[in-house]
């Protein structure tokens, strides 16, 4: 099953890259990873000395725009209401064309994604938000995979009471949906406990012990019934040795798939917690959207450039990981294309109802 | 079958008990402060008196057993902030969530299942690729952003209601025909209609060996509830409420159908090369019949088991949507209408949950979480029973529970 050479013609890497969707996903993730690197670079080179404009937390820049003072606004990008204009400049009269500083500002050459309600550069904020998202997502994924693999392998190796207890734990934890639990924890907790790292790890613990463990358990159980496990038992392998040497290698591809869904869940939950202003982070994608929504009622209009930038960043990030999971699934249920060519009974024997669970 | 259902219910009860124990201690241990500390600065004596009055100064275990005993009798305690029964508040709020969840997931299941069947059956082509693309796009949409965009654009343009506008629907003088009352009737009428249709369908099949065409079900699913509602005299209110909930339902469908479509498609891919599908085609059956009767039936099983694990996430998504649609008018309260005291509950469990979180009203918060858990558990049990009805291997493997 496992070939030693990762890059062999039918090895996992080749199978992964044969799926075009997975390649697209990987490209998206690489772009986001580049964003993590690019932001400090830009701050130190191109934007050096302009921190007051481009700083993602404290920056401020209000572009100057010429607006016509009118009685009733039909086009907010070109016109301004008389009262509003008088507040800013007492000398304004109807029909004047005056220069006003505006924030939030629409996209322009200096601010690719425009500025938000505090006049911060949204492009810089989006770049800056990539790092916390990676921390949340990856820590959740690693913890979830470790917990789920240990639980499922223990179920399959020891069986009996261990298995019953562990699957009961998963059943109970499934009733406390990890995203909801994390949002409530974030809302209730005080102080700076919920850093992105802690948030991700707690999420990983909850999701790993429930959903991921359930999915991996049935895979582990069906792997444990295969002949080579019996052979290992006959030759004296027991307990953790058996699990480590013979079961866990077979769990890795599927564990990778569940890791990816943990990334998606954790990033969305973290985004929503920040959206509700439950996060202590100074700036991340959820917080970007919070500023768009939170001040919509004060501004009278919703800053679409801010909302779309944050939402698109989170959605694309999740989509990238989701697409990668499709490729990983091909690796996990190796060569689904070749498998499709074989008659049904052969595949049933290979498959044992597992691939369908994920 | 009956023994399987009984076994499943008993195991569900044990799960529920463990879940509530975990929830109670986790809430008390993890969330800092209590209701009294949320009231603002007060002297130590006053705080102690307030804790005494609310029973917060007793040992945790005593509170736990007290709570467990009262939950067993459908009494979830009294809300700290409104002094109204928690169960009463939740019952009023929950109706909207239950109706939106069933209608939304039902529609998503039909839509996603159909798209998945079509795209899984046709193999690779441009159309299938774009269907998959749309599904992934919808699946990874950030729920609150979708809600805001819909509220700003669709509501602004079409004038449809949002869930937050529940209060603006006029219910006349009938105190018992509250939105919640109407919604519960809507829900039970739907359930009754489905059961009725299922019974009729199997009877017809037994007698004539023929399946009813699908349009009969579609017409019946709309016509029978409408008839019953007008007989109950609530048809016009149902239409009002349908307007109030349409945006939320559409949002739920958009967010969930993608996952169902993708899983169905993968399952169809696996099934399509099975020998019996080839046999069915060789017999010269119409393609749609091969697809829906032969292939899709088997492909449904993995979809169901995936669905069961995903239910909590769907529910969370709905709660999130409700918070955004419902706005900040979350806190529960009492309203005096004429001489009748009426509980003014927020529309939807989501607003209730976050309102309770904001005021640190733990009885209400824990109660809402318990109800979310029970809902999830019930849906899982129903799905498991359906699964067992479709797949005899599960019914007869003793002790082994479906994951």
PDB file of C-alpha atoms in Angstrom, chain A residues 21 168 171-180 183-185 187-190 203 207 211 214 217 221 268 271-272 275-276 278 289 293 302 304 307 311 314-315 318-319 322-323 326 339-340 344-345 347-348 351 353 356-358, chain B residues 11 14-15 18-19 22-23 30-32 132 136 139-145 148-149 152-153 262 269-270 273-275 302 305-306 308-309 312-313 316 319-320 323-324 353-354 357 365 369 372-373 376-377 380 393 400-401 403:
ATOM      1  CA  UNK A  21      -8.508  21.104  -8.415  1.00  0.00           C
ATOM      2  CA  UNK A 168     -18.901   7.403  23.561  1.00  0.00           C
ATOM      3  CA  UNK A 171     -20.532  10.935  20.489  1.00  0.00           C
ATOM      4  CA  UNK A 172     -20.816  13.273  23.465  1.00  0.00           C
ATOM      5  CA  UNK A 173     -18.364  15.808  22.073  1.00  0.00           C
ATOM      6  CA  UNK A 174     -20.194  15.803  18.754  1.00  0.00           C
ATOM      7  CA  UNK A 175     -23.141  17.382  20.577  1.00  0.00           C
ATOM      8  CA  UNK A 176     -20.956  20.390  21.426  1.00  0.00           C
ATOM      9  CA  UNK A 177     -20.119  21.627  17.931  1.00  0.00           C
ATOM     10  CA  UNK A 178     -16.514  22.811  17.997  1.00  0.00           C
ATOM     11  CA  UNK A 179     -17.148  26.124  16.178  1.00  0.00           C
ATOM     12  CA  UNK A 180     -20.032  27.053  18.482  1.00  0.00           C
ATOM     13  CA  UNK A 183     -17.249  31.183  19.824  1.00  0.00           C
ATOM     14  CA  UNK A 184     -18.875  30.895  23.247  1.00  0.00           C
ATOM     15  CA  UNK A 185     -15.484  30.395  24.903  1.00  0.00           C
ATOM     16  CA  UNK A 187     -17.129  35.468  24.116  1.00  0.00           C
ATOM     17  CA  UNK A 188     -16.943  34.375  27.741  1.00  0.00           C
ATOM     18  CA  UNK A 189     -13.218  34.380  28.304  1.00  0.00           C
ATOM     19  CA  UNK A 190     -11.429  37.423  29.586  1.00  0.00           C
ATOM     20  CA  UNK A 203     -10.554  23.868  18.471  1.00  0.00           C
ATOM     21  CA  UNK A 207     -12.950  18.700  16.600  1.00  0.00           C
ATOM     22  CA  UNK A 211     -15.837  14.426  14.085  1.00  0.00           C
ATOM     23  CA  UNK A 214     -15.470   9.189  14.288  1.00  0.00           C
ATOM     24  CA  UNK A 217     -12.269   5.171  13.761  1.00  0.00           C
ATOM     25  CA  UNK A 221     -11.457  -0.666  12.394  1.00  0.00           C
ATOM     26  CA  UNK A 268     -14.275  30.218  10.041  1.00  0.00           C
ATOM     27  CA  UNK A 271     -13.238  34.721  11.866  1.00  0.00           C
ATOM     28  CA  UNK A 272     -16.699  34.762  13.375  1.00  0.00           C
ATOM     29  CA  UNK A 275     -16.382  39.437  13.692  1.00  0.00           C
ATOM     30  CA  UNK A 276     -18.281  39.607  16.991  1.00  0.00           C
ATOM     31  CA  UNK A 278     -14.571  38.615  20.781  1.00  0.00           C
ATOM     32  CA  UNK A 289     -15.186  42.728   8.563  1.00  0.00           C
ATOM     33  CA  UNK A 293     -20.249  46.115   9.756  1.00  0.00           C
ATOM     34  CA  UNK A 302     -21.770  49.745   4.326  1.00  0.00           C
ATOM     35  CA  UNK A 304     -18.301  47.138   0.677  1.00  0.00           C
ATOM     36  CA  UNK A 307     -16.397  43.675   3.862  1.00  0.00           C
ATOM     37  CA  UNK A 311     -14.834  37.832   3.435  1.00  0.00           C
ATOM     38  CA  UNK A 314     -11.398  33.931   4.535  1.00  0.00           C
ATOM     39  CA  UNK A 315     -13.415  32.185   1.817  1.00  0.00           C
ATOM     40  CA  UNK A 318     -10.806  27.925   3.203  1.00  0.00           C
ATOM     41  CA  UNK A 319     -11.410  27.049  -0.457  1.00  0.00           C
ATOM     42  CA  UNK A 322     -10.732  22.352   0.772  1.00  0.00           C
ATOM     43  CA  UNK A 323      -9.378  21.847  -2.747  1.00  0.00           C
ATOM     44  CA  UNK A 326      -9.710  16.698  -2.614  1.00  0.00           C
ATOM     45  CA  UNK A 339     -10.037   1.750  -9.352  1.00  0.00           C
ATOM     46  CA  UNK A 340     -12.955   2.903 -11.423  1.00  0.00           C
ATOM     47  CA  UNK A 344     -17.423  -3.852  -8.771  1.00  0.00           C
ATOM     48  CA  UNK A 345     -16.591  -6.845  -6.626  1.00  0.00           C
ATOM     49  CA  UNK A 347     -13.400  -2.569  -5.591  1.00  0.00           C
ATOM     50  CA  UNK A 348     -15.837  -3.546  -2.892  1.00  0.00           C
ATOM     51  CA  UNK A 351     -12.889  -0.369  -0.409  1.00  0.00           C
ATOM     52  CA  UNK A 353     -17.117   1.099   2.695  1.00  0.00           C
ATOM     53  CA  UNK A 356     -17.360   6.923   1.331  1.00  0.00           C
ATOM     54  CA  UNK A 357     -17.281   8.161   4.910  1.00  0.00           C
ATOM     55  CA  UNK A 358     -15.042  11.111   4.332  1.00  0.00           C
TER      56      UNK A 358
ATOM     57  CA  UNK B  11     -27.693   4.734  23.931  1.00  0.00           C
ATOM     58  CA  UNK B  14     -26.741   7.806  27.992  1.00  0.00           C
ATOM     59  CA  UNK B  15     -24.973  10.129  25.569  1.00  0.00           C
ATOM     60  CA  UNK B  18     -22.929  12.516  29.774  1.00  0.00           C
ATOM     61  CA  UNK B  19     -23.267  15.534  27.499  1.00  0.00           C
ATOM     62  CA  UNK B  22     -19.883  17.785  30.724  1.00  0.00           C
ATOM     63  CA  UNK B  23     -21.708  20.921  29.690  1.00  0.00           C
ATOM     64  CA  UNK B  30     -14.368  27.736  31.905  1.00  0.00           C
ATOM     65  CA  UNK B  31     -16.478  30.846  31.739  1.00  0.00           C
ATOM     66  CA  UNK B  32     -15.312  33.414  34.286  1.00  0.00           C
ATOM     67  CA  UNK B 132     -18.558  21.492  -8.729  1.00  0.00           C
ATOM     68  CA  UNK B 136     -17.156  24.597  -3.550  1.00  0.00           C
ATOM     69  CA  UNK B 139     -19.421  25.668   0.700  1.00  0.00           C
ATOM     70  CA  UNK B 140     -16.579  27.986   1.620  1.00  0.00           C
ATOM     71  CA  UNK B 141     -18.582  31.223   1.755  1.00  0.00           C
ATOM     72  CA  UNK B 142     -18.129  32.974   5.076  1.00  0.00           C
ATOM     73  CA  UNK B 143     -21.655  32.692   6.575  1.00  0.00           C
ATOM     74  CA  UNK B 144     -21.986  36.089   8.279  1.00  0.00           C
ATOM     75  CA  UNK B 145     -20.718  37.925   5.222  1.00  0.00           C
ATOM     76  CA  UNK B 148     -24.987  40.780   5.615  1.00  0.00           C
ATOM     77  CA  UNK B 149     -24.780  40.909   1.857  1.00  0.00           C
ATOM     78  CA  UNK B 152     -28.254  44.753   2.542  1.00  0.00           C
ATOM     79  CA  UNK B 153     -28.887  43.874  -1.082  1.00  0.00           C
ATOM     80  CA  UNK B 262     -20.020  16.935  -3.473  1.00  0.00           C
ATOM     81  CA  UNK B 269     -18.805   8.013  -8.983  1.00  0.00           C
ATOM     82  CA  UNK B 270     -18.160   4.877  -6.968  1.00  0.00           C
ATOM     83  CA  UNK B 273     -19.275   1.216 -12.314  1.00  0.00           C
ATOM     84  CA  UNK B 274     -21.107  -1.412 -10.243  1.00  0.00           C
ATOM     85  CA  UNK B 275     -22.311  -4.435 -12.161  1.00  0.00           C
ATOM     86  CA  UNK B 302     -22.523   7.263   2.479  1.00  0.00           C
ATOM     87  CA  UNK B 305     -23.503   8.866   7.268  1.00  0.00           C
ATOM     88  CA  UNK B 306     -21.630  12.009   6.239  1.00  0.00           C
ATOM     89  CA  UNK B 308     -25.010  12.701  10.433  1.00  0.00           C
ATOM     90  CA  UNK B 309     -21.513  13.882  11.319  1.00  0.00           C
ATOM     91  CA  UNK B 312     -23.674  19.965  14.347  1.00  0.00           C
ATOM     92  CA  UNK B 313     -21.799  22.138  11.888  1.00  0.00           C
ATOM     93  CA  UNK B 316     -23.772  26.128  14.155  1.00  0.00           C
ATOM     94  CA  UNK B 319     -26.988  29.895  14.743  1.00  0.00           C
ATOM     95  CA  UNK B 320     -24.359  32.217  13.253  1.00  0.00           C
ATOM     96  CA  UNK B 323     -27.199  36.236  15.033  1.00  0.00           C
ATOM     97  CA  UNK B 324     -26.422  38.305  11.952  1.00  0.00           C
ATOM     98  CA  UNK B 353     -27.664  32.027  22.910  1.00  0.00           C
ATOM     99  CA  UNK B 354     -25.609  35.126  22.278  1.00  0.00           C
ATOM    100  CA  UNK B 357     -23.772  34.954  26.699  1.00  0.00           C
ATOM    101  CA  UNK B 365     -27.093  29.744  28.112  1.00  0.00           C
ATOM    102  CA  UNK B 369     -26.843  24.583  24.634  1.00  0.00           C
ATOM    103  CA  UNK B 372     -28.921  22.467  20.651  1.00  0.00           C
ATOM    104  CA  UNK B 373     -27.447  19.164  21.838  1.00  0.00           C
ATOM    105  CA  UNK B 376     -28.464  17.360  17.153  1.00  0.00           C
ATOM    106  CA  UNK B 377     -28.944  14.048  18.901  1.00  0.00           C
ATOM    107  CA  UNK B 380     -28.685  11.899  14.352  1.00  0.00           C
ATOM    108  CA  UNK B 393     -26.228  -4.822   7.624  1.00  0.00           C
ATOM    109  CA  UNK B 400     -22.172  -2.130  16.793  1.00  0.00           C
ATOM    110  CA  UNK B 401     -23.397   1.408  16.513  1.00  0.00           C
ATOM    111  CA  UNK B 403     -20.674   6.074  13.630  1.00  0.00           C
TER     112      UNK B 403
END
